[in-house]
Amino acid sequence: MKKPLALIFSAFALVCAADVHAADPLPSWNDTAPKKAITAFVERVTKPGSPDFVPGPERIAVFDNDGTLWAEQPMYVQVRFALDRVKALAPQYPEWKTKPPFSKLLSTPKEETVAVSEQELMEIVMAAHAGMTTEEFSKIVSDWIATAKHPKTGKLYTEMVYQPMLELLAYLRANGFKTFIVSGGGIEFMRPWAEKVYGIPPEQVIGSSGKLKFVMVGDKPVLMKLPEINFIDDKAGKPVGIQQHIGRRPLAAFGNSDGDLEMLQWTTAGNGARFALIVHHTDAEREWAYDRTSHIGKLDKGLDEAKTKGWTVVSMKEDWKTVFPPPR
Amino acid sequence: MKKPLALIFSAFALVCAADVHAADPLPSWNDTAPKKAITAFVERVTKPGSPDFVPGPERIAVFDNDGTLWAEQPMYVQVRFALDRVKALAPQYPEWKTKPPFSKLLSTPKEETVAVSEQELMEIVMAAHAGMTTEEFSKIVSDWIATAKHPKTGKLYTEMVYQPMLELLAYLRANGFKTFIVSGGGIEFMRPWAEKVYGIPPEQVIGSSGKLKFVMVGDKPVLMKLPEINFIDDKAGKPVGIQQHIGRRPLAAFGNSDGDLEMLQWTTAGNGARFALIVHHTDAEREWAYDRTSHIGKLDKGLDEAKTKGWTVVSMKEDWKTVFPPPR
């Protein structure tokens, strides 16, 4: 028995090995520098015996969402959601017809972009996101994202995720990384769909949040969303959010704007091998082209710092074979 | 080849099956009602085809720490840590000699218990836990917990964890559960040792926290611990902490005091099969006996609600074969 069994197992091992090497885990990436940098880093930290080997539980990778995992132009998806909520709620608030910023929104056609200040946006988000339970809000988000479409492409927002980044998430997970979202967007806005779309479970989503209150409604406990800011997970808030939620410095961080700068700084300041990558929106044809002067997703300091610190910069136009997943 | 191979695999399968059934995953639990309730619940939610089957990613179990996973008498371990810190820092703060509550602590012998109000405790904790980076604090905690000993038993605090609960954590994880700590204790106080002692990684530790600030020291980013409360993860704060960190309602919750009541209520109010368990400290000989009138770990409402709601109550004395792990 010994010999035939050994032969079978050897053959099996050969097939497996061949499979692993044959399949490109990042098929939507061109064979340019960023792809090579990613795979070289992953090999460095995962290969047993490598001087930079990192045990599985410490392999933490953090990803910004807007502009890094999905499109953010011409307006953050969550802002579009908040506007739709304001329109849906308007009949209950007749005073909004004349009260800015609500009046401004209500008089703008759906397909047009509305310019609102940060302060106004906060008012809108508070009105659209609070005064209900976490479960009610989650259902509203789920229902909205199932049908809401991008004003320019007509695609579902969840179809405007970046195929190369989906492959990257899967590749990292296959190499023992735990993948987290660390976004300025609302934590409760992302959780209802992040698992299905990105394979990232709710407990690995970090974002901005409002305060919650535990309340008994009869004998049923609920968590009410209060119209009060709890945490802003942006810029210098990102390393804070990472520490509060993860408690471990990431090995690798992925962003696209100056809002991610501190997250990349914090990640790469750790000991041992670290990796930072910036998605540079250079593809006006397949997506959008914007950086130093953009109102949304401004990337200015990050581009400079990437150069001096040797961070990987992905040019969407040059480095990605495809941008969005093929239609299903 | 076909027949011998099949035979080998069958034999192997038999050995595996026998192994699984032979080994008791909870050997430190007596064969009383709580053990049966635990294993029956786990079978109910993990058996494919069961009407109460829950997919792996939704199997969330939350554990209080003080009094549930380790001993909390005669004083929370973290309070002892804070007192030791105050003593260590005292030479830098000569004014503490005459300034309460510091003066009170500094004049109490090490082995004695100090009675401090909640307000005083907060002052002490802020003085002992803030004004340094998260990494410095983590190192201080690690150094302290490596040698600090319980005033009564002379054991390391990490040896005063409950063996039956260690087995329960491992049993749940073996059944696809993700185990979290949800404690009123400090998140940054638990994380440095929770992975080694409980097998729970930092990102699955939820606790009370102080505010953090991202600061550049030269070109090195650090996170400074500020003397300001960020979040109190106790009582009605526990479901809030669970939602903020996990974003999913737990299937099972484990506590020991009225500080855990809202966590148990929130958990068991979910749809489908849910499980709540209270560790009742009834063993004055092997541990401590306390409940309705205790200053620490008061368990009063919880005992009543457990009865009306059918939650599992563990009597340490009756239901646990051993309390602490055997000396190594």
mmCIF file of N, CA and C in Angstrom, chain B residues 2 50 92 102 118 128 153 230 246 256 296-297:
data_model
loop_
_atom_site.group_PDB
_atom_site.id
_atom_site.type_symbol
_atom_site.label_atom_id
_atom_site.label_comp_id
_atom_site.label_asym_id
_atom_site.label_seq_id
_atom_site.Cartn_x
_atom_site.Cartn_y
_atom_site.Cartn_z
ATOM 1 N N LYS B 2 -9.076 1.087 -5.187
ATOM 2 C CA LYS B 2 -10.258 1.753 -4.643
ATOM 3 C C LYS B 2 -10.630 1.276 -3.246
ATOM 4 N N SER B 50 -30.578 22.287 11.495
ATOM 5 C CA SER B 50 -31.354 22.673 12.678
ATOM 6 C C SER B 50 -32.164 23.932 12.354
ATOM 7 N N GLN B 92 7.250 62.029 41.587
ATOM 8 C CA GLN B 92 7.138 63.139 40.627
ATOM 9 C C GLN B 92 6.048 64.134 41.015
ATOM 10 N N PHE B 102 -5.166 60.924 46.547
ATOM 11 C CA PHE B 102 -3.817 60.352 46.466
ATOM 12 C C PHE B 102 -3.187 60.134 47.849
ATOM 13 N N GLU B 118 -16.419 56.435 43.503
ATOM 14 C CA GLU B 118 -16.273 56.323 42.046
ATOM 15 C C GLU B 118 -15.553 57.543 41.470
ATOM 16 N N ALA B 128 -3.212 57.838 36.600
ATOM 17 C CA ALA B 128 -2.353 56.673 36.395
ATOM 18 C C ALA B 128 -2.295 56.224 34.944
ATOM 19 N N THR B 153 -4.170 35.357 47.722
ATOM 20 C CA THR B 153 -3.714 34.031 47.277
ATOM 21 C C THR B 153 -2.233 33.994 46.936
ATOM 22 N N ASN B 230 -13.548 58.747 27.284
ATOM 23 C CA ASN B 230 -14.134 58.590 25.955
ATOM 24 C C ASN B 230 -15.431 57.805 26.030
ATOM 25 N N ILE B 246 -18.914 45.800 17.311
ATOM 26 C CA ILE B 246 -19.234 44.559 16.582
ATOM 27 C C ILE B 246 -20.281 44.821 15.504
ATOM 28 N N ASN B 256 -21.669 38.382 35.239
ATOM 29 C CA ASN B 256 -21.785 37.949 36.632
ATOM 30 C C ASN B 256 -22.421 38.981 37.543
ATOM 31 N N ILE B 296 -18.632 45.195 45.329
ATOM 32 C CA ILE B 296 -18.026 44.841 44.037
ATOM 33 C C ILE B 296 -18.829 43.692 43.422
ATOM 34 N N GLY B 297 -19.160 43.814 42.164
ATOM 35 C CA GLY B 297 -19.858 42.724 41.468
ATOM 36 C C GLY B 297 -21.238 42.449 42.015
#
